[in-house]
């Protein structure tokens, strides 16, 4: 199979779909890889490194899209990229379709085979291709919050860990999954007064075992969220419903009642965000203020540390890229129910129930679509 790797074009997105090491693995399996010139520059991998691994270098994205049978990316295709997709071409990347009707409509029109990293499952029931980026984003969320708390950036001028005789910042993390656990790890490590809220007793027990008395936990109810948010200096939104839009757990009214100079970081913004006042921002313009509360809602947070993120992502995506290339997408998806969960759009039809519900579109089960 001919696999294409275009350069990412989203604002300040420096990750790349395949590392040179992944390219070498694919070429050993007999596949060809076409990499757009400069695609790996953000992770410190020059064209020459890709060529040494066996890749061919394309002059531009149009060459990659026009020739490749499978496109491997990181972020959702932008409008210009979607216009280059064609029928039966495989697109393997993060999609986050539920809050994004224009992208969904374009992918349906293209009749491409669109497989989303974020809905591929594991035998244990997790989301293995989302996990490494959730780990990175969770850890970055506290770094971003500490930065935004500084007065010069609109915050209330509080040091995350405090100093002797002065209390640390109060950090509330909504969601005790991968994002929340890693956010809590960094917040506790910095000395913040940290609370994690989740509706899963098992998740709360796991956090208790990991952090002990250095972390407070609370069962998620509207009253516990409201009470914690109003007391907080920092609120991290890390709630995920696989394939669906994130629930709005913090209302605009709660934001209005937060302390001036407080900070909210919405890690769920790729799925629409879990604060009512959230809207996507970029690395070049990451924050805005609503009711004296600083909002950090960058939609591709791991792009800030592209080398770490790309290698972590390739560790989990490469086996699936190899499976799709070795077997062809139809056989690969029919044989692997967990990879099949990643199929969101096929031949113009929605094959992810949550996306279909989000837009009230017809839903076709993936196995039926593949058998057609």
Tab-separated table of C-alpha atoms in Angstrom:
chain	number	residue	atom	x	y	z
A	1	UNK	CA	0.000	0.000	0.000
A	2	UNK	CA	1.115	3.578	-0.650
A	3	UNK	CA	0.799	5.556	2.583
A	4	UNK	CA	0.838	9.346	2.591
A	5	UNK	CA	1.940	11.691	5.366
A	6	UNK	CA	1.070	15.354	4.755
A	7	UNK	CA	2.459	18.196	6.808
A	8	UNK	CA	-0.002	19.319	9.488
A	9	UNK	CA	-1.462	22.750	8.761
A	10	UNK	CA	-3.586	23.491	11.835
A	11	UNK	CA	-2.442	26.549	13.789
A	12	UNK	CA	0.875	25.796	15.507
A	13	UNK	CA	0.522	22.054	14.949
A	14	UNK	CA	4.014	20.587	14.784
A	15	UNK	CA	3.275	16.889	15.223
A	16	UNK	CA	3.462	14.489	12.282
A	17	UNK	CA	1.561	11.310	11.449
A	18	UNK	CA	4.573	9.001	11.194
A	19	UNK	CA	8.092	9.164	12.613
A	20	UNK	CA	11.051	7.982	10.502
A	21	UNK	CA	11.170	4.844	12.660
A	22	UNK	CA	7.536	4.085	11.805
A	23	UNK	CA	8.270	4.671	8.127
A	24	UNK	CA	11.061	2.112	8.305
A	25	UNK	CA	8.700	-0.458	9.840
A	26	UNK	CA	6.221	0.076	7.018
A	27	UNK	CA	8.840	-0.218	4.300
A	28	UNK	CA	10.147	-3.435	5.842
A	29	UNK	CA	6.601	-4.780	5.403
A	30	UNK	CA	6.796	-3.933	1.706
A	31	UNK	CA	4.768	-0.731	1.740
A	32	UNK	CA	5.687	2.611	0.219
A	33	UNK	CA	5.516	5.883	2.151
A	34	UNK	CA	5.190	9.347	0.663
A	35	UNK	CA	6.010	12.182	3.082
A	36	UNK	CA	5.426	15.849	2.329
A	37	UNK	CA	8.598	17.897	2.496
A	38	UNK	CA	9.089	19.450	5.925
A	39	UNK	CA	6.398	17.309	7.552
A	40	UNK	CA	8.770	16.169	10.293
A	41	UNK	CA	10.549	19.450	10.919
A	42	UNK	CA	8.476	20.149	14.033
A	43	UNK	CA	9.815	17.012	15.750
A	44	UNK	CA	13.367	17.569	14.559
A	45	UNK	CA	13.257	14.991	11.741
A	46	UNK	CA	14.471	16.338	8.416
A	47	UNK	CA	13.499	15.033	4.970
A	48	UNK	CA	16.852	13.262	4.769
A	49	UNK	CA	15.984	11.196	7.838
A	50	UNK	CA	12.733	10.094	6.238
A	51	UNK	CA	14.507	9.255	2.992
A	52	UNK	CA	17.055	7.174	4.911
A	53	UNK	CA	14.111	5.276	6.432
A	54	UNK	CA	12.799	4.487	2.957
A	55	UNK	CA	10.268	7.261	2.329
A	56	UNK	CA	9.810	9.283	-0.825
A	57	UNK	CA	9.523	13.052	-0.364
A	58	UNK	CA	6.595	14.882	-1.960
A	59	UNK	CA	6.787	18.540	-2.909
A	60	UNK	CA	3.367	19.444	-1.501
A	61	UNK	CA	0.205	18.089	0.094
A	62	UNK	CA	-1.648	17.736	-3.199
A	63	UNK	CA	0.942	15.201	-4.351
A	64	UNK	CA	0.450	13.219	-1.150
A	65	UNK	CA	-3.356	13.252	-1.310
A	66	UNK	CA	-3.529	12.488	-5.020
A	67	UNK	CA	-1.266	9.427	-4.838
A	68	UNK	CA	-1.692	7.826	-1.412
A	69	UNK	CA	-4.129	5.010	-0.721
A	70	UNK	CA	-4.054	5.796	3.003
A	71	UNK	CA	-3.486	9.190	4.624
A	72	UNK	CA	-1.999	9.103	8.131
A	73	UNK	CA	-2.297	12.382	10.022
A	74	UNK	CA	-2.552	13.703	13.558
A	75	UNK	CA	-5.241	16.393	13.559
A	76	UNK	CA	-8.573	16.469	11.767
A	77	UNK	CA	-8.252	17.414	8.094
A	78	UNK	CA	-8.758	21.098	7.456
A	79	UNK	CA	-11.157	22.282	4.748
A	80	UNK	CA	-8.503	22.361	2.021
A	81	UNK	CA	-7.346	18.861	2.928
A	82	UNK	CA	-10.897	17.503	2.987
A	83	UNK	CA	-11.391	18.791	-0.543
A	84	UNK	CA	-8.517	16.539	-1.703
A	85	UNK	CA	-9.897	13.308	-0.237
A	86	UNK	CA	-11.380	10.808	-2.660
A	87	UNK	CA	-13.662	7.794	-2.648
A	88	UNK	CA	-12.198	4.663	-0.994
A	89	UNK	CA	-9.148	6.564	0.239
A	90	UNK	CA	-8.381	5.719	3.874
A	91	UNK	CA	-8.017	8.573	6.349
A	92	UNK	CA	-6.535	7.576	9.712
A	93	UNK	CA	-6.277	10.433	12.199
A	94	UNK	CA	-8.053	12.212	15.054
A	95	UNK	CA	-11.430	13.437	13.800
A	96	UNK	CA	-13.580	14.595	16.770
A	97	UNK	CA	-16.656	14.822	14.551
A	98	UNK	CA	-19.455	15.219	17.112
A	99	UNK	CA	-19.034	19.006	17.546
A	100	UNK	CA	-17.962	19.593	13.914
A	101	UNK	CA	-20.761	19.417	11.333
A	102	UNK	CA	-18.780	21.026	8.447
A	103	UNK	CA	-16.048	18.404	8.738
A	104	UNK	CA	-18.596	15.603	9.024
A	105	UNK	CA	-20.449	16.795	5.926
A	106	UNK	CA	-17.225	17.126	3.922
A	107	UNK	CA	-16.056	13.637	4.889
A	108	UNK	CA	-19.417	12.200	3.893
A	109	UNK	CA	-19.232	13.949	0.528
A	110	UNK	CA	-15.720	12.638	-0.083
A	111	UNK	CA	-16.890	8.998	0.321
A	112	UNK	CA	-13.520	8.286	1.928
A	113	UNK	CA	-12.957	5.649	4.632
A	114	UNK	CA	-12.524	7.765	7.752
A	115	UNK	CA	-11.123	6.036	10.846
A	116	UNK	CA	-10.803	8.108	14.012
A	117	UNK	CA	-8.038	7.472	16.522
A	118	UNK	CA	-10.229	8.644	19.380
A	119	UNK	CA	-12.911	5.941	19.001
A	120	UNK	CA	-10.663	2.903	18.482
A	121	UNK	CA	-11.105	0.721	21.560
A	122	UNK	CA	-9.076	-1.917	23.400
A	123	UNK	CA	-10.102	-5.343	24.719
A	124	UNK	CA	-10.128	-3.808	28.189
A	125	UNK	CA	-12.592	-1.168	27.062
A	126	UNK	CA	-10.215	1.797	26.974
A	127	UNK	CA	-9.314	4.238	24.198
A	128	UNK	CA	-5.676	3.327	23.512
A	129	UNK	CA	-5.049	5.801	20.688
A	130	UNK	CA	-6.448	8.685	22.673
A	131	UNK	CA	-4.661	7.779	25.909
A	132	UNK	CA	-1.145	9.107	25.167
A	133	UNK	CA	-2.449	12.485	24.019
A	134	UNK	CA	-4.745	12.624	27.056
A	135	UNK	CA	-1.694	12.003	29.226
A	136	UNK	CA	0.181	14.843	27.535
A	137	UNK	CA	-2.795	17.225	27.595
A	138	UNK	CA	-3.519	16.470	31.240
A	139	UNK	CA	0.023	17.323	32.248
A	140	UNK	CA	0.118	20.407	30.031
A	141	UNK	CA	-3.168	21.666	31.466
A	142	UNK	CA	-1.554	22.390	34.826
A	143	UNK	CA	1.434	24.075	33.204
A	144	UNK	CA	-0.961	26.257	31.212
A	145	UNK	CA	-3.038	27.028	34.307
A	146	UNK	CA	0.047	28.032	36.315
A	147	UNK	CA	1.041	30.387	33.502
A	148	UNK	CA	-2.466	31.885	33.247
A	149	UNK	CA	-2.680	32.422	37.015
A	150	UNK	CA	0.099	35.002	36.738
A	151	UNK	CA	-1.268	38.517	36.963
A	152	UNK	CA	0.379	39.594	33.723
A	153	UNK	CA	-1.718	36.987	31.891
A	154	UNK	CA	-5.000	38.012	33.490
A	155	UNK	CA	-4.898	35.679	36.470
A	156	UNK	CA	-5.284	36.518	40.122
A	157	UNK	CA	-1.548	36.395	40.788
A	158	UNK	CA	-1.379	33.136	42.713
A	159	UNK	CA	1.600	30.770	42.771
A	160	UNK	CA	0.391	27.218	42.164
A	161	UNK	CA	2.269	25.690	45.103
A	162	UNK	CA	2.250	28.710	47.395
A	163	UNK	CA	5.159	29.409	49.739
A	164	UNK	CA	5.630	28.848	53.497
A	165	UNK	CA	2.933	30.817	55.275
A	166	UNK	CA	0.885	31.400	52.104
A	167	UNK	CA	-1.733	28.933	50.846
A	168	UNK	CA	-1.302	27.218	47.473
A	169	UNK	CA	-3.794	27.467	44.613
A	170	UNK	CA	-6.995	25.443	44.804
A	171	UNK	CA	-7.187	23.199	41.721
A	172	UNK	CA	-10.341	21.309	40.777
A	173	UNK	CA	-10.143	18.639	38.081
A	174	UNK	CA	-13.462	17.519	36.609
A	175	UNK	CA	-13.028	13.971	35.327
A	176	UNK	CA	-10.847	11.293	36.871
A	177	UNK	CA	-9.822	9.509	33.681
A	178	UNK	CA	-6.544	9.737	31.812
A	179	UNK	CA	-6.561	13.537	31.537
A	180	UNK	CA	-7.644	14.021	35.125
A	181	UNK	CA	-5.159	11.566	36.596
A	182	UNK	CA	-2.211	13.189	34.854
A	183	UNK	CA	-3.432	16.695	35.647
A	184	UNK	CA	-3.737	15.700	39.297
A	185	UNK	CA	-0.257	14.189	39.263
A	186	UNK	CA	1.317	17.456	38.117
A	187	UNK	CA	-0.891	19.643	40.337
A	188	UNK	CA	-0.091	17.587	43.446
A	189	UNK	CA	3.577	17.566	42.478
A	190	UNK	CA	3.550	21.369	42.314
A	191	UNK	CA	2.022	21.527	45.772
A	192	UNK	CA	-1.474	22.696	44.787
A	193	UNK	CA	-4.540	21.970	46.915
A	194	UNK	CA	-6.080	19.499	44.458
A	195	UNK	CA	-9.530	17.919	44.150
A	196	UNK	CA	-10.720	15.501	41.459
A	197	UNK	CA	-14.426	15.059	40.748
A	198	UNK	CA	-15.765	11.961	38.989
A	199	UNK	CA	-18.980	9.941	38.913
A	200	UNK	CA	-17.191	6.581	38.895
A	201	UNK	CA	-16.532	5.156	42.362
A	202	UNK	CA	-13.874	2.906	40.815
A	203	UNK	CA	-12.063	5.933	39.380
A	204	UNK	CA	-12.187	7.679	42.761
A	205	UNK	CA	-10.819	4.584	44.508
A	206	UNK	CA	-8.019	4.342	41.955
A	207	UNK	CA	-7.075	7.973	42.558
A	208	UNK	CA	-7.150	7.399	46.335
A	209	UNK	CA	-4.806	4.428	45.971
A	210	UNK	CA	-2.441	6.407	43.780
A	211	UNK	CA	-2.341	9.712	45.669
A	212	UNK	CA	-3.576	8.974	49.185
A	213	UNK	CA	-4.212	11.967	51.410
A	214	UNK	CA	-2.379	14.390	49.097
A	215	UNK	CA	-5.466	14.458	46.855
A	216	UNK	CA	-9.110	15.112	47.674
A	217	UNK	CA	-11.815	13.314	45.691
A	218	UNK	CA	-15.526	14.026	45.313
A	219	UNK	CA	-18.403	12.174	43.684
A	220	UNK	CA	-19.799	14.140	40.755
A	221	UNK	CA	-23.143	15.839	41.330
A	222	UNK	CA	-24.303	19.245	40.235
A	223	UNK	CA	-23.961	20.544	43.780
A	224	UNK	CA	-20.432	19.125	44.263
A	225	UNK	CA	-19.298	20.596	40.956
A	226	UNK	CA	-20.819	23.997	41.717
A	227	UNK	CA	-19.392	24.145	45.238
A	228	UNK	CA	-15.914	23.121	44.105
A	229	UNK	CA	-15.844	25.419	41.071
A	230	UNK	CA	-16.824	28.476	43.090
A	231	UNK	CA	-14.029	27.804	45.599
A	232	UNK	CA	-11.385	27.067	42.952
A	233	UNK	CA	-8.547	29.142	41.573
A	234	UNK	CA	-8.154	26.677	38.671
A	235	UNK	CA	-10.669	24.321	37.086
A	236	UNK	CA	-9.528	21.668	34.598
A	237	UNK	CA	-12.209	20.173	32.342
A	238	UNK	CA	-11.207	16.642	31.401
A	239	UNK	CA	-14.502	14.837	30.775
A	240	UNK	CA	-14.851	12.565	27.741
A	241	UNK	CA	-17.806	10.684	26.270
A	242	UNK	CA	-16.260	8.517	23.511
A	243	UNK	CA	-17.267	9.784	20.077
A	244	UNK	CA	-19.858	12.215	21.457
A	245	UNK	CA	-19.858	15.885	22.344
A	246	UNK	CA	-18.589	16.633	25.839
A	247	UNK	CA	-21.285	17.387	28.429
A	248	UNK	CA	-21.554	20.997	29.606
A	249	UNK	CA	-20.844	20.504	33.302
A	250	UNK	CA	-19.936	24.078	34.239
A	251	UNK	CA	-22.628	26.627	33.415
A	252	UNK	CA	-22.158	30.234	32.398
A	253	UNK	CA	-23.741	31.166	35.729
A	254	UNK	CA	-21.030	29.268	37.623
A	255	UNK	CA	-18.371	31.067	35.590
A	256	UNK	CA	-19.947	34.422	36.515
A	257	UNK	CA	-19.779	33.493	40.187
A	258	UNK	CA	-16.142	32.330	40.163
A	259	UNK	CA	-13.497	34.463	41.815
A	260	UNK	CA	-12.036	37.164	39.498
A	261	UNK	CA	-8.739	36.060	38.015
A	262	UNK	CA	-9.564	32.355	38.251
A	263	UNK	CA	-8.543	30.088	35.374
A	264	UNK	CA	-10.389	27.374	33.480
A	265	UNK	CA	-8.595	24.985	31.128
A	266	UNK	CA	-10.922	23.006	28.849
A	267	UNK	CA	-9.056	19.890	27.722
A	268	UNK	CA	-12.368	18.585	26.306
A	269	UNK	CA	-12.557	21.413	23.761
A	270	UNK	CA	-11.853	19.034	20.849
A	271	UNK	CA	-15.227	17.456	21.648
A	272	UNK	CA	-16.984	20.791	22.125
A	273	UNK	CA	-15.803	21.554	25.660
A	274	UNK	CA	-17.350	21.012	29.086
A	275	UNK	CA	-17.745	24.690	30.076
A	276	UNK	CA	-20.688	26.613	28.598
A	277	UNK	CA	-18.410	29.579	27.971
A	278	UNK	CA	-15.754	27.580	26.078
A	279	UNK	CA	-14.775	28.196	22.473
A	280	UNK	CA	-11.712	26.808	20.677
A	281	UNK	CA	-8.519	28.849	20.794
A	282	UNK	CA	-5.083	28.405	19.264
A	283	UNK	CA	-1.502	28.280	20.492
A	284	UNK	CA	-0.913	31.730	18.970
A	285	UNK	CA	-3.922	33.214	20.808
A	286	UNK	CA	-4.623	30.729	23.600
A	287	UNK	CA	-6.778	32.625	26.091
A	288	UNK	CA	-9.741	34.929	26.424
A	289	UNK	CA	-11.615	36.306	29.434
A	290	UNK	CA	-15.285	35.885	30.309
A	291	UNK	CA	-16.625	37.501	33.487
A	292	UNK	CA	-13.044	38.045	34.751
A	293	UNK	CA	-12.249	34.320	34.371
A	294	UNK	CA	-9.322	33.364	32.117
A	295	UNK	CA	-10.259	30.639	29.615
A	296	UNK	CA	-7.561	28.443	28.042
A	297	UNK	CA	-9.214	26.328	25.331
A	298	UNK	CA	-6.476	25.346	22.872
A	299	UNK	CA	-7.831	22.586	20.662
A	300	UNK	CA	-4.505	20.873	20.014
A	301	UNK	CA	-2.672	21.182	23.306
A	302	UNK	CA	-0.208	18.294	22.724
A	303	UNK	CA	1.021	20.135	19.631
A	304	UNK	CA	3.002	22.358	22.000
A	305	UNK	CA	5.339	19.443	22.741
A	306	UNK	CA	5.351	17.779	19.320
A	307	UNK	CA	8.328	15.479	19.688
A	308	UNK	CA	7.068	13.874	22.894
A	309	UNK	CA	3.533	13.731	21.508
A	310	UNK	CA	4.415	12.300	18.110
A	311	UNK	CA	6.558	9.489	19.456
A	312	UNK	CA	3.975	8.639	22.121
A	313	UNK	CA	1.233	8.608	19.491
A	314	UNK	CA	3.198	6.454	17.050
A	315	UNK	CA	3.780	3.875	19.767
A	316	UNK	CA	0.049	3.119	19.713
A	317	UNK	CA	-0.982	3.950	16.139
A	318	UNK	CA	1.751	2.104	14.215
A	319	UNK	CA	0.386	-1.426	14.853
A	320	UNK	CA	-2.980	-0.342	13.423
A	321	UNK	CA	-1.383	1.392	10.437
A	322	UNK	CA	0.469	-1.853	9.711
A	323	UNK	CA	-2.735	-3.887	10.034
A	324	UNK	CA	-4.648	-1.612	7.673
A	325	UNK	CA	-1.802	-1.639	5.150
A	326	UNK	CA	-1.081	-5.367	5.373
A	327	UNK	CA	-4.680	-6.575	5.179
A	328	UNK	CA	-6.493	-3.733	3.465
A	329	UNK	CA	-9.026	-1.702	5.380
A	330	UNK	CA	-12.042	-3.903	4.731
A	331	UNK	CA	-10.518	-7.139	6.001
A	332	UNK	CA	-8.711	-5.367	8.853
A	333	UNK	CA	-11.916	-3.759	10.113
A	334	UNK	CA	-14.029	-6.867	9.678
A	335	UNK	CA	-11.569	-8.995	11.654
A	336	UNK	CA	-10.819	-6.529	14.479
A	337	UNK	CA	-13.890	-5.232	16.347
A	338	UNK	CA	-11.789	-2.752	18.322
A	339	UNK	CA	-10.261	-1.132	15.240
A	340	UNK	CA	-13.715	-1.219	13.642
A	341	UNK	CA	-14.989	1.043	16.428
A	342	UNK	CA	-12.765	3.718	14.879
A	343	UNK	CA	-14.731	3.755	11.621
A	344	UNK	CA	-16.754	6.981	11.724
A	345	UNK	CA	-17.577	7.597	8.059
A	346	UNK	CA	-17.644	5.097	5.179
A	347	UNK	CA	-18.728	5.701	1.589
A	348	UNK	CA	-20.773	8.741	2.568
A	349	UNK	CA	-22.503	7.114	5.549
A	350	UNK	CA	-22.087	7.718	9.288
A	351	UNK	CA	-20.922	4.554	11.043
A	352	UNK	CA	-20.437	6.023	14.532
A	353	UNK	CA	-23.673	6.134	16.505
A	354	UNK	CA	-22.668	9.112	18.645
A	355	UNK	CA	-21.854	11.229	15.582
A	356	UNK	CA	-25.134	10.276	13.929
A	357	UNK	CA	-27.027	11.275	17.070
A	358	UNK	CA	-25.161	14.574	17.328
A	359	UNK	CA	-26.476	15.709	13.939
A	360	UNK	CA	-29.614	13.591	13.654
A	361	UNK	CA	-28.108	11.824	10.633
A	362	UNK	CA	-28.883	8.245	9.543
A	363	UNK	CA	-26.649	5.661	11.195
A	364	UNK	CA	-25.306	2.550	9.518
A	365	UNK	CA	-23.490	-0.081	11.646
A	366	UNK	CA	-19.898	-0.489	10.537
A	367	UNK	CA	-20.213	-4.196	9.712
A	368	UNK	CA	-23.194	-3.505	7.451
A	369	UNK	CA	-21.340	-0.688	5.713
A	370	UNK	CA	-18.263	-2.862	5.173
A	371	UNK	CA	-20.344	-5.733	3.799
A	372	UNK	CA	-22.179	-3.523	1.304
